[in-house]
Amino acid sequence: MRLARQGKLCTRISANTRPRQATRANAAAPFIPAQVSEIVEPAAQAMAKAMKRVPITIPTMPGQPALETAFVGPTASELASYPPDVPAVVLLHGFDSSCMEFRRLYPKLAASAPTYALDLVGWGFTDYSLFKSEPGRVIRPEDKAAHLRAFLQAQCARRRVVLVGASLGGAMALDFAVTYPEVVEKLVLIDAQGFIDGIGPMATAPRPLLWLGVKLLQSVPLRQAANKMAYFDKGRYATEDAMRIGRLHTHLPGWEDANIAWMRSGGYAISSKIGQVKQEVLVMWGRNDEILEPSYAARFEQTLPNCRLRWVEQCGHCAHLEQPE
């Protein structure tokens, strides 16, 4: 069963009542690094052109900073064209990735539901300058949840949402659903992380060691190795272009500082919360995932009170990229 065919979970109105969201502009957004010119894939270029930033205040962080928050989503007029009871679909990417991770799935969903691909604090193309200027800051899971809540209040305050979380984005979605259950109608988890708590000893490592680890994370050899692990059909999808897309946001100033700020928090530890999620959850899992064991899919099915499991055959860790149909 492929992703876009699970539409009944995301929305209940017929396609001919919905406007198509714009996905192109004349040029890439001005905050996108210049290396975007090296990217070939049309879907990635379209996301870069459609991306925008809005200031969103994060109330849980010291000083309540307003971060320029990157996302791809409908304009106010497009959103107003949908019936008010239709939920918004919010796409949450994995660890140190960006909303461009949803470049193939986003336009399919955006054609039939108000859809947002979002970069929460510390990742993607959301502004990192705060963490570069104040390197002692920490980004906690509750800050990401508060950022998402504030974004939803600003962009689609009167709508309930369907959260779609891929990999670590699944942990974000689960954590948010427990923290703000009144906002979330349903969840879709794509090869989600949820049962591995924390990031281990790196959380308390000295800053110079963390800096070296982050620079390794940015390196081409490591990115290409992770790229190959992500797919079942490596020859078709684990390309140099895919690696450049996945690495593009790391060229933004302050990227290293923001990653260190996240690592110092210790990361997500939500395994004990998973059973508290009461919303309907669709778990989708690539049968050939090499990053997270497929056995985790069965654990979600056993632990979540209201869960359906769908296997994606001949697919790796990133069904939204490998089989977005």
mmCIF file of C-alpha atoms in Angstrom:
data_model
loop_
_atom_site.group_PDB
_atom_site.id
_atom_site.type_symbol
_atom_site.label_atom_id
_atom_site.label_comp_id
_atom_site.label_asym_id
_atom_site.label_seq_id
_atom_site.Cartn_x
_atom_site.Cartn_y
_atom_site.Cartn_z
ATOM 1 C CA MET A 1 0.000 0.000 0.000
ATOM 2 C CA ARG A 2 1.643 3.255 -1.030
ATOM 3 C CA LEU A 3 1.613 6.590 0.767
ATOM 4 C CA ALA A 4 -0.643 8.845 -1.266
ATOM 5 C CA ARG A 5 -3.232 6.056 -1.440
ATOM 6 C CA GLN A 6 -3.754 6.338 2.320
ATOM 7 C CA GLY A 7 -5.664 9.583 1.734
ATOM 8 C CA LYS A 8 -8.731 8.564 3.756
ATOM 9 C CA LEU A 9 -6.663 8.945 6.894
ATOM 10 C CA CYS A 10 -5.660 12.493 6.002
ATOM 11 C CA THR A 11 -8.891 14.031 4.745
ATOM 12 C CA ARG A 12 -12.473 13.212 3.930
ATOM 13 C CA ILE A 13 -13.532 15.690 1.251
ATOM 14 C CA SER A 14 -13.549 15.130 -2.474
ATOM 15 C CA ALA A 15 -10.657 16.303 -4.603
ATOM 16 C CA ASN A 16 -12.759 18.554 -6.812
ATOM 17 C CA THR A 17 -13.530 20.864 -3.856
ATOM 18 C CA ARG A 18 -9.904 21.684 -3.127
ATOM 19 C CA PRO A 19 -7.532 24.192 -4.740
ATOM 20 C CA ARG A 20 -4.111 23.102 -5.867
ATOM 21 C CA GLN A 21 -1.372 24.746 -3.835
ATOM 22 C CA ALA A 22 1.362 26.585 -5.692
ATOM 23 C CA THR A 23 4.710 24.788 -5.636
ATOM 24 C CA ARG A 24 6.823 27.034 -7.862
ATOM 25 C CA ALA A 25 8.165 30.539 -7.896
ATOM 26 C CA ASN A 26 10.641 32.300 -10.152
ATOM 27 C CA ALA A 27 13.717 31.521 -8.041
ATOM 28 C CA ALA A 28 14.822 29.676 -4.931
ATOM 29 C CA ALA A 29 13.995 31.399 -1.660
ATOM 30 C CA PRO A 30 16.732 33.917 -0.803
ATOM 31 C CA PHE A 31 17.806 32.098 2.377
ATOM 32 C CA ILE A 32 18.490 28.835 0.504
ATOM 33 C CA PRO A 33 22.270 28.234 0.221
ATOM 34 C CA ALA A 34 23.863 28.910 -3.158
ATOM 35 C CA GLN A 35 24.643 25.190 -3.522
ATOM 36 C CA VAL A 36 21.013 24.735 -4.576
ATOM 37 C CA SER A 37 22.249 25.510 -8.085
ATOM 38 C CA GLU A 38 24.047 22.144 -8.095
ATOM 39 C CA ILE A 39 20.791 20.216 -7.564
ATOM 40 C CA VAL A 40 19.143 18.611 -10.575
ATOM 41 C CA GLU A 41 15.916 16.989 -9.341
ATOM 42 C CA PRO A 42 12.921 19.124 -10.393
ATOM 43 C CA ALA A 43 10.946 18.255 -7.241
ATOM 44 C CA ALA A 44 13.764 19.581 -5.059
ATOM 45 C CA GLN A 45 14.074 22.751 -7.105
ATOM 46 C CA ALA A 46 10.302 23.252 -6.797
ATOM 47 C CA MET A 47 10.472 22.959 -3.008
ATOM 48 C CA ALA A 48 13.368 25.425 -2.874
ATOM 49 C CA LYS A 49 11.324 27.894 -4.918
ATOM 50 C CA ALA A 50 8.161 27.480 -2.841
ATOM 51 C CA MET A 51 9.830 27.643 0.568
ATOM 52 C CA LYS A 52 9.287 30.641 2.796
ATOM 53 C CA ARG A 53 10.042 31.790 6.327
ATOM 54 C CA VAL A 54 7.763 33.346 8.939
ATOM 55 C CA PRO A 55 8.708 34.514 12.457
ATOM 56 C CA ILE A 56 7.360 32.123 15.087
ATOM 57 C CA THR A 57 7.831 32.723 18.813
ATOM 58 C CA ILE A 58 8.897 29.725 20.898
ATOM 59 C CA PRO A 59 7.482 30.370 24.381
ATOM 60 C CA THR A 60 9.416 27.600 26.150
ATOM 61 C CA MET A 61 12.885 28.913 25.233
ATOM 62 C CA PRO A 62 14.656 31.563 27.349
ATOM 63 C CA GLY A 63 13.733 35.005 26.089
ATOM 64 C CA GLN A 64 10.902 33.565 23.964
ATOM 65 C CA PRO A 65 12.806 34.075 20.682
ATOM 66 C CA ALA A 66 10.963 34.542 17.400
ATOM 67 C CA LEU A 67 12.683 32.279 14.879
ATOM 68 C CA GLU A 68 12.378 32.706 11.136
ATOM 69 C CA THR A 69 10.724 29.344 10.483
ATOM 70 C CA ALA A 70 11.031 27.642 7.113
ATOM 71 C CA PHE A 71 8.169 25.721 5.535
ATOM 72 C CA VAL A 72 6.363 24.939 2.312
ATOM 73 C CA GLY A 73 2.617 25.344 2.547
ATOM 74 C CA PRO A 74 -0.510 27.132 1.359
ATOM 75 C CA THR A 75 -0.976 30.860 1.268
ATOM 76 C CA ALA A 76 -3.691 32.366 3.463
ATOM 77 C CA SER A 77 -6.048 32.640 0.505
ATOM 78 C CA GLU A 78 -5.461 29.005 -0.480
ATOM 79 C CA LEU A 79 -6.087 27.841 3.080
ATOM 80 C CA ALA A 80 -9.313 29.841 3.257
ATOM 81 C CA SER A 81 -10.598 27.992 0.199
ATOM 82 C CA TYR A 82 -10.841 24.730 2.142
ATOM 83 C CA PRO A 83 -13.856 23.892 4.310
ATOM 84 C CA PRO A 84 -12.947 24.771 7.923
ATOM 85 C CA ASP A 85 -13.492 21.229 9.210
ATOM 86 C CA VAL A 86 -10.838 19.743 6.918
ATOM 87 C CA PRO A 87 -7.674 18.925 8.913
ATOM 88 C CA ALA A 88 -4.310 20.259 7.856
ATOM 89 C CA VAL A 89 -1.592 17.718 7.053
ATOM 90 C CA VAL A 90 1.767 18.544 8.667
ATOM 91 C CA LEU A 91 4.921 16.747 7.497
ATOM 92 C CA LEU A 92 7.770 16.309 10.010
ATOM 93 C CA HIS A 93 11.127 15.144 8.702
ATOM 94 C CA GLY A 94 13.805 13.055 10.373
ATOM 95 C CA PHE A 95 17.046 13.843 12.196
ATOM 96 C CA ASP A 96 19.136 16.647 10.719
ATOM 97 C CA SER A 97 17.113 16.696 7.537
ATOM 98 C CA SER A 98 14.812 19.325 6.040
ATOM 99 C CA CYS A 99 11.352 19.767 4.607
ATOM 100 C CA MET A 100 12.878 18.932 1.213
ATOM 101 C CA GLU A 101 12.734 15.329 2.404
ATOM 102 C CA PHE A 102 9.046 15.487 1.426
ATOM 103 C CA ARG A 103 9.680 16.878 -2.061
ATOM 104 C CA ARG A 104 7.970 13.926 -3.780
ATOM 105 C CA LEU A 105 5.114 13.385 -1.329
ATOM 106 C CA TYR A 106 4.243 17.027 -0.649
ATOM 107 C CA PRO A 107 2.800 17.929 -4.069
ATOM 108 C CA LYS A 108 0.656 14.781 -4.084
ATOM 109 C CA LEU A 109 -0.882 15.643 -0.709
ATOM 110 C CA ALA A 110 -1.042 19.369 -1.437
ATOM 111 C CA ALA A 111 -3.253 18.665 -4.429
ATOM 112 C CA SER A 112 -5.964 17.321 -2.127
ATOM 113 C CA ALA A 113 -5.462 18.748 1.393
ATOM 114 C CA PRO A 114 -3.916 21.823 3.047
ATOM 115 C CA THR A 115 -0.386 20.558 3.607
ATOM 116 C CA TYR A 116 2.661 21.953 5.402
ATOM 117 C CA ALA A 117 6.218 20.609 5.196
ATOM 118 C CA LEU A 118 7.928 22.205 8.186
ATOM 119 C CA ASP A 119 11.430 22.704 9.608
ATOM 120 C CA LEU A 120 11.271 22.904 13.401
ATOM 121 C CA VAL A 121 13.832 24.715 15.533
ATOM 122 C CA GLY A 122 17.392 23.478 15.040
ATOM 123 C CA TRP A 123 16.967 21.727 11.709
ATOM 124 C CA GLY A 124 16.314 22.289 8.048
ATOM 125 C CA PHE A 125 16.195 25.820 6.668
ATOM 126 C CA THR A 126 14.833 27.495 9.799
ATOM 127 C CA ASP A 127 17.194 30.279 10.871
ATOM 128 C CA TYR A 128 20.171 29.178 13.014
ATOM 129 C CA SER A 129 21.600 32.623 13.829
ATOM 130 C CA LEU A 130 20.355 32.554 17.453
ATOM 131 C CA PHE A 131 22.479 29.477 18.179
ATOM 132 C CA LYS A 132 25.512 30.889 16.428
ATOM 133 C CA SER A 133 25.339 34.088 18.493
ATOM 134 C CA GLU A 134 24.456 32.266 21.739
ATOM 135 C CA PRO A 135 26.313 28.925 21.602
ATOM 136 C CA GLY A 136 25.324 27.988 25.157
ATOM 137 C CA ARG A 137 21.669 27.498 24.226
ATOM 138 C CA VAL A 138 19.934 24.106 24.313
ATOM 139 C CA ILE A 139 17.093 22.903 22.084
ATOM 140 C CA ARG A 140 14.869 20.487 24.003
ATOM 141 C CA PRO A 141 12.082 18.233 22.718
ATOM 142 C CA GLU A 142 9.561 20.471 24.490
ATOM 143 C CA ASP A 143 10.925 23.427 22.515
ATOM 144 C CA LYS A 144 10.254 21.618 19.251
ATOM 145 C CA ALA A 145 6.724 20.808 20.427
ATOM 146 C CA ALA A 146 6.102 24.409 21.479
ATOM 147 C CA HIS A 147 7.477 25.615 18.146
ATOM 148 C CA LEU A 148 5.083 23.336 16.271
ATOM 149 C CA ARG A 149 2.146 24.462 18.422
ATOM 150 C CA ALA A 150 2.954 28.123 17.836
ATOM 151 C CA PHE A 151 3.354 27.528 14.089
ATOM 152 C CA LEU A 152 -0.053 25.848 13.891
ATOM 153 C CA GLN A 153 -1.672 28.660 15.845
ATOM 154 C CA ALA A 154 -0.171 31.182 13.428
ATOM 155 C CA GLN A 155 -0.874 29.338 10.184
ATOM 156 C CA CYS A 156 -4.023 27.245 10.693
ATOM 157 C CA ALA A 157 -5.335 27.966 14.178
ATOM 158 C CA ARG A 158 -8.887 26.698 13.689
ATOM 159 C CA ARG A 159 -7.983 23.345 12.156
ATOM 160 C CA ARG A 160 -7.131 20.054 13.721
ATOM 161 C CA VAL A 161 -4.134 18.377 12.150
ATOM 162 C CA VAL A 162 -2.914 15.064 10.825
ATOM 163 C CA LEU A 163 0.767 14.697 11.707
ATOM 164 C CA VAL A 164 2.978 12.705 9.357
ATOM 165 C CA GLY A 165 6.312 11.896 10.977
ATOM 166 C CA ALA A 166 9.188 10.140 9.220
ATOM 167 C CA SER A 167 12.009 8.528 11.226
ATOM 168 C CA LEU A 168 12.770 10.900 14.153
ATOM 169 C CA GLY A 169 9.883 13.033 12.903
ATOM 170 C CA GLY A 170 7.737 10.166 14.167
ATOM 171 C CA ALA A 171 9.042 10.742 17.692
ATOM 172 C CA MET A 172 8.174 14.434 17.316
ATOM 173 C CA ALA A 173 4.662 13.538 16.169
ATOM 174 C CA LEU A 174 4.081 11.099 19.022
ATOM 175 C CA ASP A 175 5.429 13.515 21.622
ATOM 176 C CA PHE A 176 3.253 16.330 20.261
ATOM 177 C CA ALA A 177 0.144 14.127 20.180
ATOM 178 C CA VAL A 178 0.565 13.345 23.886
ATOM 179 C CA THR A 179 1.389 16.947 24.831
ATOM 180 C CA TYR A 180 -1.323 18.636 22.738
ATOM 181 C CA PRO A 181 -3.955 15.922 22.130
ATOM 182 C CA GLU A 182 -6.678 18.476 21.443
ATOM 183 C CA VAL A 183 -4.844 19.615 18.296
ATOM 184 C CA VAL A 184 -4.110 16.252 16.665
ATOM 185 C CA GLU A 185 -6.773 14.275 14.854
ATOM 186 C CA LYS A 186 -4.643 11.417 13.503
ATOM 187 C CA LEU A 187 -1.037 10.395 12.958
ATOM 188 C CA VAL A 188 0.910 8.690 10.206
ATOM 189 C CA LEU A 189 4.278 7.224 11.193
ATOM 190 C CA ILE A 190 6.745 6.349 8.418
ATOM 191 C CA ASP A 191 9.538 4.051 9.666
ATOM 192 C CA ALA A 192 9.370 6.050 12.875
ATOM 193 C CA GLN A 193 11.821 6.254 15.748
ATOM 194 C CA GLY A 194 10.130 5.917 19.106
ATOM 195 C CA PHE A 195 11.587 3.080 21.145
ATOM 196 C CA ILE A 196 15.211 4.258 21.269
ATOM 197 C CA ASP A 197 15.484 6.751 24.130
ATOM 198 C CA GLY A 198 18.058 9.543 24.077
ATOM 199 C CA ILE A 199 21.308 9.975 22.171
ATOM 200 C CA GLY A 200 23.679 8.427 24.703
ATOM 201 C CA PRO A 201 26.942 9.886 26.063
ATOM 202 C CA MET A 202 27.248 12.510 23.325
ATOM 203 C CA ALA A 203 24.739 14.624 25.271
ATOM 204 C CA THR A 204 27.376 15.375 27.923
ATOM 205 C CA ALA A 205 30.464 15.407 25.696
ATOM 206 C CA PRO A 206 32.674 18.534 25.639
ATOM 207 C CA ARG A 207 31.729 21.091 23.011
ATOM 208 C CA PRO A 208 34.913 20.575 20.909
ATOM 209 C CA LEU A 209 34.091 16.869 20.636
ATOM 210 C CA LEU A 210 30.492 17.657 19.717
ATOM 211 C CA TRP A 211 31.736 20.068 17.051
ATOM 212 C CA LEU A 212 33.917 17.359 15.505
ATOM 213 C CA GLY A 213 30.995 14.947 15.511
ATOM 214 C CA VAL A 214 28.742 17.469 13.797
ATOM 215 C CA LYS A 215 31.381 18.222 11.160
ATOM 216 C CA LEU A 216 31.609 14.478 10.490
ATOM 217 C CA LEU A 217 27.824 14.447 10.118
ATOM 218 C CA GLN A 218 28.200 17.044 7.382
ATOM 219 C CA SER A 219 30.890 15.147 5.482
ATOM 220 C CA VAL A 220 30.188 13.812 2.012
ATOM 221 C CA PRO A 221 31.325 10.217 2.759
ATOM 222 C CA LEU A 222 29.022 9.892 5.769
ATOM 223 C CA ARG A 223 26.102 11.517 3.964
ATOM 224 C CA GLN A 224 26.535 9.219 1.002
ATOM 225 C CA ALA A 225 26.747 6.147 3.247
ATOM 226 C CA ALA A 226 23.505 7.149 4.980
ATOM 227 C CA ASN A 227 21.977 7.888 1.586
ATOM 228 C CA LYS A 228 22.657 4.337 0.433
ATOM 229 C CA MET A 229 21.271 2.818 3.632
ATOM 230 C CA ALA A 230 18.020 4.751 3.219
ATOM 231 C CA TYR A 231 16.791 3.000 0.072
ATOM 232 C CA PHE A 232 15.912 -0.442 -1.213
ATOM 233 C CA ASP A 233 16.506 0.518 -4.864
ATOM 234 C CA LYS A 234 19.910 2.102 -4.325
ATOM 235 C CA GLY A 235 20.777 2.384 -7.992
ATOM 236 C CA ARG A 236 17.744 4.533 -8.696
ATOM 237 C CA TYR A 237 17.474 6.625 -5.531
ATOM 238 C CA ALA A 238 20.827 6.743 -3.678
ATOM 239 C CA THR A 239 22.293 9.243 -6.136
ATOM 240 C CA GLU A 240 24.819 12.037 -5.785
ATOM 241 C CA ASP A 241 21.954 14.462 -6.353
ATOM 242 C CA ALA A 242 19.974 12.955 -3.467
ATOM 243 C CA MET A 243 23.037 13.352 -1.239
ATOM 244 C CA ARG A 244 23.392 17.014 -2.238
ATOM 245 C CA ILE A 245 19.698 17.617 -1.476
ATOM 246 C CA GLY A 246 19.983 15.978 1.938
ATOM 247 C CA ARG A 247 23.087 18.041 2.729
ATOM 248 C CA LEU A 248 21.928 21.411 1.386
ATOM 249 C CA HIS A 249 20.733 22.894 4.698
ATOM 250 C CA THR A 250 24.089 22.152 6.356
ATOM 251 C CA HIS A 251 25.615 25.058 4.416
ATOM 252 C CA LEU A 252 23.557 27.593 6.387
ATOM 253 C CA PRO A 253 25.494 29.671 8.955
ATOM 254 C CA GLY A 254 25.022 28.317 12.456
ATOM 255 C CA TRP A 255 24.036 24.795 11.409
ATOM 256 C CA GLU A 256 26.775 23.277 13.571
ATOM 257 C CA ASP A 257 25.762 25.337 16.616
ATOM 258 C CA ALA A 258 22.085 24.368 16.266
ATOM 259 C CA ASN A 259 22.936 20.671 16.073
ATOM 260 C CA ILE A 260 25.094 20.933 19.177
ATOM 261 C CA ALA A 261 22.252 22.740 20.960
ATOM 262 C CA TRP A 262 19.974 19.795 20.147
ATOM 263 C CA MET A 263 22.505 17.129 21.128
ATOM 264 C CA ARG A 264 23.050 18.782 24.520
ATOM 265 C CA SER A 265 19.368 18.209 25.331
ATOM 266 C CA GLY A 266 19.790 14.439 25.210
ATOM 267 C CA GLY A 267 17.188 14.044 22.461
ATOM 268 C CA TYR A 268 13.840 12.289 22.561
ATOM 269 C CA ALA A 269 12.971 9.707 25.240
ATOM 270 C CA ILE A 270 9.347 8.872 24.548
ATOM 271 C CA SER A 271 9.109 5.079 24.714
ATOM 272 C CA SER A 272 7.052 5.285 27.907
ATOM 273 C CA LYS A 273 4.620 7.747 26.287
ATOM 274 C CA ILE A 274 3.756 5.740 23.179
ATOM 275 C CA GLY A 275 0.950 3.813 24.857
ATOM 276 C CA GLN A 276 -0.654 7.132 25.867
ATOM 277 C CA VAL A 277 -1.384 8.126 22.267
ATOM 278 C CA LYS A 278 -5.146 7.807 21.859
ATOM 279 C CA GLN A 279 -5.515 9.078 18.293
ATOM 280 C CA GLU A 280 -5.826 6.786 15.312
ATOM 281 C CA VAL A 281 -2.342 5.959 14.022
ATOM 282 C CA LEU A 282 -1.301 4.535 10.686
ATOM 283 C CA VAL A 283 2.161 2.951 10.865
ATOM 284 C CA MET A 284 3.833 2.500 7.495
ATOM 285 C CA TRP A 285 7.096 0.569 7.304
ATOM 286 C CA GLY A 286 9.473 -0.256 4.491
ATOM 287 C CA ARG A 287 9.919 -4.002 4.439
ATOM 288 C CA ASN A 288 13.629 -3.559 3.634
ATOM 289 C CA ASP A 289 14.516 -0.781 6.092
ATOM 290 C CA GLU A 290 18.256 -0.912 6.899
ATOM 291 C CA ILE A 291 18.239 1.985 9.387
ATOM 292 C CA LEU A 292 15.472 0.980 11.823
ATOM 293 C CA GLU A 293 14.658 -2.683 12.298
ATOM 294 C CA PRO A 294 11.280 -3.658 10.796
ATOM 295 C CA SER A 295 10.555 -5.365 14.128
ATOM 296 C CA TYR A 296 9.829 -1.896 15.520
ATOM 297 C CA ALA A 297 6.718 -1.802 13.343
ATOM 298 C CA ALA A 298 5.239 -4.706 15.295
ATOM 299 C CA ARG A 299 6.140 -2.982 18.578
ATOM 300 C CA PHE A 300 4.187 0.091 17.519
ATOM 301 C CA GLU A 301 1.239 -2.110 16.575
ATOM 302 C CA GLN A 302 1.345 -3.805 19.975
ATOM 303 C CA THR A 303 1.841 -0.609 22.005
ATOM 304 C CA LEU A 304 -0.406 1.951 20.336
ATOM 305 C CA PRO A 305 -4.046 1.542 21.407
ATOM 306 C CA ASN A 306 -5.522 2.514 18.026
ATOM 307 C CA CYS A 307 -3.044 1.444 15.360
ATOM 308 C CA ARG A 308 -3.047 0.040 11.835
ATOM 309 C CA LEU A 309 0.144 -1.309 10.260
ATOM 310 C CA ARG A 310 0.823 -1.236 6.528
ATOM 311 C CA TRP A 311 3.991 -2.709 5.038
ATOM 312 C CA VAL A 312 5.572 -1.035 2.024
ATOM 313 C CA GLU A 313 7.132 -3.772 -0.058
ATOM 314 C CA GLN A 314 10.492 -3.382 -1.803
ATOM 315 C CA CYS A 315 11.120 -0.207 0.136
ATOM 316 C CA GLY A 316 13.750 1.037 2.544
ATOM 317 C CA HIS A 317 13.683 3.632 5.320
ATOM 318 C CA CYS A 318 12.170 6.484 3.282
ATOM 319 C CA ALA A 319 8.869 5.370 1.784
ATOM 320 C CA HIS A 320 7.903 9.021 1.217
ATOM 321 C CA LEU A 321 10.855 9.297 -1.169
ATOM 322 C CA GLU A 322 11.023 5.793 -2.617
ATOM 323 C CA GLN A 323 7.292 5.085 -2.998
ATOM 324 C CA PRO A 324 5.343 8.347 -2.521
ATOM 325 C CA GLU A 325 2.439 7.206 -4.721
#
